[in-house]
GROMACS .gro file of C-alpha atoms in nm:
model
  251
    1MET     CA    1   1.583  -0.955   0.128
    2ARG     CA    2   1.262  -0.759   0.160
    3LYS     CA    3   1.272  -0.382   0.120
    4LYS     CA    4   1.176  -0.116   0.374
    5ILE     CA    5   0.910   0.108   0.218
    6VAL     CA    6   0.717   0.420   0.312
    7ALA     CA    7   0.432   0.506   0.076
    8GLY     CA    8   0.243   0.835   0.098
    9ASN     CA    9  -0.119   0.817  -0.018
   10TRP     CA   10  -0.232   1.172  -0.095
   11LYS     CA   11  -0.590   1.055  -0.162
   12MET     CA   12  -0.804   1.339  -0.307
   13ASN     CA   13  -0.581   1.622  -0.189
   14LYS     CA   14  -0.352   1.889  -0.340
   15ASN     CA   15  -0.400   2.110  -0.642
   16HIS     CA   16  -0.139   2.121  -0.919
   17GLN     CA   17   0.091   2.375  -0.756
   18GLU     CA   18   0.064   2.215  -0.413
   19ALA     CA   19   0.147   1.875  -0.562
   20LYS     CA   20   0.460   2.018  -0.727
   21GLU     CA   21   0.572   2.181  -0.403
   22LEU     CA   22   0.519   1.868  -0.192
   23ALA     CA   23   0.690   1.638  -0.443
   24THR     CA   24   0.986   1.877  -0.471
   25ALA     CA   25   1.030   1.894  -0.094
   26ILE     CA   26   1.027   1.516  -0.063
   27ALA     CA   27   1.256   1.458  -0.362
   28GLU     CA   28   1.510   1.703  -0.220
   29GLY     CA   29   1.490   1.585   0.138
   30ALA     CA   30   1.423   1.211   0.131
   31ASN     CA   31   1.790   1.102   0.114
   32VAL     CA   32   1.711   0.731   0.139
   33ASN     CA   33   1.968   0.453   0.109
   34ASP     CA   34   1.837   0.098   0.071
   35GLN     CA   35   1.481   0.200   0.151
   36LEU     CA   36   1.206   0.306  -0.089
   37VAL     CA   37   0.970   0.604  -0.078
   38ILE     CA   38   0.657   0.585  -0.295
   39LEU     CA   39   0.434   0.886  -0.359
   40CYS     CA   40   0.071   0.817  -0.450
   41PRO     CA   41  -0.077   1.143  -0.584
   42PRO     CA   42  -0.414   1.180  -0.759
   43PHE     CA   43  -0.405   1.062  -1.122
   44ILE     CA   44  -0.396   1.414  -1.262
   45HIS     CA   45  -0.070   1.489  -1.078
   46LEU     CA   46   0.116   1.168  -1.167
   47PRO     CA   47   0.309   1.308  -1.468
   48VAL     CA   48   0.443   1.617  -1.292
   49VAL     CA   49   0.524   1.432  -0.969
   50GLN     CA   50   0.702   1.159  -1.165
   51GLN     CA   51   0.904   1.423  -1.349
   52ILE     CA   52   1.004   1.593  -1.023
   53ILE     CA   53   1.119   1.274  -0.850
   54GLU     CA   54   1.289   1.128  -1.160
   55GLU     CA   55   1.642   1.201  -1.038
   56ALA     CA   56   1.574   1.135  -0.669
   57ALA     CA   57   1.729   0.803  -0.570
   58GLY     CA   58   1.490   0.570  -0.393
   59VAL     CA   59   1.174   0.771  -0.469
   60GLU     CA   60   0.900   0.635  -0.697
   61THR     CA   61   0.535   0.706  -0.777
   62ALA     CA   62   0.221   0.493  -0.761
   63ALA     CA   63  -0.130   0.536  -0.894
   64GLN     CA   64  -0.412   0.517  -0.641
   65ASN     CA   65  -0.621   0.276  -0.847
   66LEU     CA   66  -0.655   0.121  -1.194
   67HIS     CA   67  -0.924  -0.037  -1.410
   68GLN     CA   68  -0.923  -0.411  -1.462
   69GLU     CA   69  -0.953  -0.382  -1.842
   70ALA     CA   70  -0.666  -0.281  -2.067
   71LYS     CA   71  -0.870  -0.025  -2.266
   72GLY     CA   72  -1.222   0.053  -2.378
   73ALA     CA   73  -1.534   0.261  -2.319
   74TYR     CA   74  -1.484   0.318  -1.946
   75THR     CA   75  -1.525   0.691  -1.897
   76GLY     CA   76  -1.326   0.829  -1.607
   77GLU     CA   77  -1.110   0.518  -1.562
   78ILE     CA   78  -0.733   0.471  -1.588
   79SER     CA   79  -0.557   0.168  -1.736
   80ALA     CA   80  -0.233   0.001  -1.635
   81GLU     CA   81  -0.074   0.107  -1.964
   82MET     CA   82  -0.160   0.472  -1.895
   83ILE     CA   83   0.005   0.452  -1.553
   84LEU     CA   84   0.317   0.294  -1.696
   85SER     CA   85   0.333   0.550  -1.977
   86VAL     CA   86   0.406   0.834  -1.733
   87GLY     CA   87   0.680   0.636  -1.558
   88SER     CA   88   0.499   0.501  -1.254
   89LYS     CA   89   0.582   0.146  -1.149
   90TYR     CA   90   0.335   0.089  -0.865
   91VAL     CA   91  -0.040   0.096  -0.804
   92LEU     CA   92  -0.258   0.076  -0.494
   93ILE     CA   93  -0.524  -0.195  -0.514
   94GLY     CA   94  -0.801  -0.266  -0.263
   95HIS     CA   95  -0.763   0.040  -0.043
   96SER     CA   96  -1.029   0.040   0.230
   97GLU     CA   97  -1.190   0.352   0.084
   98ARG     CA   98  -1.223   0.186  -0.257
   99ARG     CA   99  -1.374  -0.122  -0.093
  100GLN     CA  100  -1.619   0.093   0.105
  101TYR     CA  101  -1.719   0.371  -0.135
  102ALA     CA  102  -1.679   0.195  -0.470
  103ARG     CA  103  -1.795  -0.145  -0.337
  104GLU     CA  104  -1.496  -0.322  -0.487
  105SER     CA  105  -1.542  -0.696  -0.446
  106TYR     CA  106  -1.285  -0.969  -0.390
  107GLU     CA  107  -1.337  -1.086  -0.748
  108LEU     CA  108  -1.287  -0.738  -0.892
  109LEU     CA  109  -0.972  -0.684  -0.689
  110ALA     CA  110  -0.831  -1.014  -0.815
  111LYS     CA  111  -0.889  -0.892  -1.170
  112LYS     CA  112  -0.717  -0.562  -1.092
  113VAL     CA  113  -0.418  -0.746  -0.946
  114ASN     CA  114  -0.401  -0.956  -1.264
  115ALA     CA  115  -0.423  -0.647  -1.484
  116ALA     CA  116  -0.143  -0.473  -1.294
  117LEU     CA  117   0.092  -0.770  -1.303
  118SER     CA  118   0.019  -0.849  -1.669
  119ALA     CA  119   0.117  -0.494  -1.765
  120GLY     CA  120   0.429  -0.490  -1.548
  121LEU     CA  121   0.302  -0.279  -1.258
  122ILE     CA  122   0.373  -0.373  -0.897
  123PRO     CA  123   0.055  -0.393  -0.688
  124ILE     CA  124   0.045  -0.256  -0.335
  125PHE     CA  125  -0.244  -0.469  -0.213
  126CYS     CA  126  -0.438  -0.331   0.082
  127CYS     CA  127  -0.620  -0.548   0.335
  128GLY     CA  128  -0.762  -0.497   0.682
  129GLU     CA  129  -1.066  -0.523   0.907
  130GLU     CA  130  -1.329  -0.287   1.044
  131LEU     CA  131  -1.401  -0.223   1.412
  132ALA     CA  132  -1.688  -0.474   1.440
  133VAL     CA  133  -1.467  -0.750   1.298
  134ARG     CA  134  -1.185  -0.667   1.539
  135ASP     CA  135  -1.418  -0.652   1.839
  136ALA     CA  136  -1.566  -0.989   1.745
  137GLY     CA  137  -1.219  -1.143   1.736
  138ASP     CA  138  -1.256  -1.240   1.373
  139HIS     CA  139  -0.980  -1.016   1.237
  140GLU     CA  140  -0.731  -1.287   1.147
  141ASP     CA  141  -0.987  -1.495   0.956
  142PHE     CA  142  -1.120  -1.181   0.784
  143VAL     CA  143  -0.778  -1.080   0.650
  144LYS     CA  144  -0.703  -1.442   0.558
  145ILE     CA  145  -1.012  -1.444   0.335
  146GLN     CA  146  -0.910  -1.114   0.173
  147LEU     CA  147  -0.574  -1.265   0.080
  148GLU     CA  148  -0.721  -1.595  -0.038
  149GLU     CA  149  -0.992  -1.440  -0.254
  150SER     CA  150  -0.789  -1.166  -0.423
  151LEU     CA  151  -0.421  -1.269  -0.412
  152PHE     CA  152  -0.364  -1.636  -0.350
  153HIS     CA  153  -0.471  -1.737  -0.702
  154LEU     CA  154  -0.133  -1.604  -0.816
  155ASP     CA  155   0.155  -1.841  -0.875
  156GLU     CA  156   0.475  -1.800  -0.676
  157ALA     CA  157   0.653  -1.584  -0.933
  158GLU     CA  158   0.356  -1.351  -0.967
  159PHE     CA  159   0.294  -1.320  -0.594
  160SER     CA  160   0.661  -1.244  -0.530
  161LYS     CA  161   0.613  -0.909  -0.704
  162VAL     CA  162   0.333  -0.796  -0.472
  163ILE     CA  163   0.363  -0.556  -0.177
  164ILE     CA  164   0.100  -0.588   0.097
  165ALA     CA  165  -0.034  -0.305   0.312
  166TYR     CA  166  -0.231  -0.391   0.626
  167GLU     CA  167  -0.487  -0.124   0.720
  168PRO     CA  168  -0.663  -0.171   1.055
  169ILE     CA  169  -0.968   0.034   0.959
  170TRP     CA  170  -1.080   0.029   1.323
  171ALA     CA  171  -0.775   0.239   1.415
  172ILE     CA  172  -0.835   0.511   1.156
  173GLY     CA  173  -1.052   0.801   1.271
  174THR     CA  174  -1.219   0.604   1.553
  175GLY     CA  175  -1.026   0.739   1.849
  176ARG     CA  176  -0.873   0.395   1.902
  177THR     CA  177  -0.506   0.332   1.831
  178ALA     CA  178  -0.340   0.012   1.721
  179SER     CA  179  -0.034  -0.060   1.932
  180PRO     CA  180   0.295  -0.169   1.774
  181GLU     CA  181   0.229  -0.511   1.927
  182GLN     CA  182  -0.113  -0.536   1.757
  183ALA     CA  183   0.044  -0.433   1.427
  184GLN     CA  184   0.315  -0.696   1.467
  185GLU     CA  185   0.058  -0.963   1.554
  186MET     CA  186  -0.135  -0.911   1.230
  187HIS     CA  187   0.175  -0.871   1.015
  188HIS     CA  188   0.306  -1.199   1.153
  189HIS     CA  189  -0.029  -1.361   1.075
  190ILE     CA  190  -0.020  -1.233   0.717
  191ARG     CA  191   0.337  -1.353   0.668
  192ASN     CA  192   0.242  -1.693   0.808
  193ARG     CA  193  -0.051  -1.722   0.565
  194ILE     CA  194   0.190  -1.646   0.280
  195ARG     CA  195   0.425  -1.916   0.410
  196ILE     CA  196   0.142  -2.170   0.419
  197ARG     CA  197   0.023  -2.081   0.068
  198TYR     CA  198   0.366  -2.054  -0.091
  199ASN     CA  199   0.680  -2.117   0.114
  200GLN     CA  200   0.908  -1.964   0.378
  201GLU     CA  201   1.131  -1.788   0.126
  202VAL     CA  202   0.840  -1.607  -0.039
  203ALA     CA  203   0.703  -1.510   0.302
  204ASP     CA  204   1.039  -1.380   0.419
  205ASN     CA  205   1.081  -1.169   0.105
  206THR     CA  206   0.735  -1.006   0.102
  207SER     CA  207   0.724  -0.645   0.220
  208ILE     CA  208   0.423  -0.585   0.447
  209LEU     CA  209   0.344  -0.221   0.525
  210TYR     CA  210   0.135  -0.087   0.812
  211GLY     CA  211  -0.142   0.161   0.729
  212GLY     CA  212  -0.316   0.257   1.051
  213SER     CA  213  -0.267   0.627   1.126
  214VAL     CA  214   0.113   0.629   1.098
  215LYS     CA  215   0.254   0.954   1.242
  216PRO     CA  216   0.598   1.089   1.335
  217ALA     CA  217   0.523   1.005   1.699
  218ASN     CA  218   0.460   0.632   1.642
  219ALA     CA  219   0.654   0.551   1.324
  220SER     CA  220   0.977   0.440   1.492
  221ASP     CA  221   0.801   0.202   1.730
  222LEU     CA  222   0.591   0.055   1.449
  223PHE     CA  223   0.882   0.013   1.210
  224ALA     CA  224   1.089  -0.155   1.483
  225GLN     CA  225   0.853  -0.454   1.482
  226PRO     CA  226   1.013  -0.755   1.307
  227ASP     CA  227   0.733  -0.809   1.055
  228VAL     CA  228   0.652  -0.442   0.986
  229ASP     CA  229   0.844  -0.332   0.677
  230GLY     CA  230   0.731   0.029   0.661
  231GLY     CA  231   0.408   0.221   0.626
  232LEU     CA  232   0.127   0.329   0.399
  233VAL     CA  233   0.075   0.683   0.524
  234GLY     CA  234  -0.237   0.893   0.467
  235GLY     CA  235  -0.283   1.235   0.626
  236ALA     CA  236   0.072   1.258   0.758
  237SER     CA  237   0.208   1.231   0.401
  238LEU     CA  238   0.053   1.563   0.300
  239THR     CA  239   0.319   1.785   0.455
  240PRO     CA  240   0.700   1.751   0.452
  241GLU     CA  241   0.703   1.837   0.822
  242ASN     CA  242   0.514   1.517   0.903
  243PHE     CA  243   0.623   1.289   0.621
  244MET     CA  244   1.001   1.339   0.638
  245PRO     CA  245   1.030   1.220   1.003
  246ILE     CA  246   0.834   0.907   0.906
  247ILE     CA  247   1.076   0.841   0.621
  248ARG     CA  248   1.372   0.887   0.857
  249ALA     CA  249   1.212   0.644   1.103
  250MET     CA  250   1.293   0.363   0.858
  251ASP     CA  251   1.668   0.399   0.929
   0.00000   0.00000   0.00000
């Protein structure tokens, strides 16, 4: 049975005190049952956020990125072991901003997925298309290639540990909005590709999150779609006033 998940990606936001206050508010107010809330603060805040949410049932932390090597002379990078050492169990891999600004390739992302799984971290693998790809009608093939090149080398047992987050980049900051039906269409496509590569059971048990400008106003409609298992939330995760209603929309 796949799990309902809401992950909050804080990106490069919040100073130390602000991070403590936000994590405390979420830990005290989340009150989740069978669902899962994952907070993705900047690296520097991971230890304190992990400490704050330690006793909060159903709340975990994730790193926003990791290096593909286990250790070495990589100034400014973070390894899987470092993430695990502060108690985090999850890591974002392949976020659209990493693909765009850091030019992360399919091959590099595959190595990062391998590094995470080898160390015992659970990858939250991000995929999704830009506006030009969507307008050309090539969005399904584009996402299929992202999955094939960076995830589908995994065997069934390895892949079964992965969470997928679909980000329609064309619906983030463009003035265009992805409808719940468009979200469902792509999530169904992703699940079908998993079924073809592995089997129906693996497909049915894979959590696929939606990451296209999730807000309190649209969360319930998005999460009601049969193949949408929650959300990867950006800006709306930065305040309890916006994030808590999104968490409650999972019920």
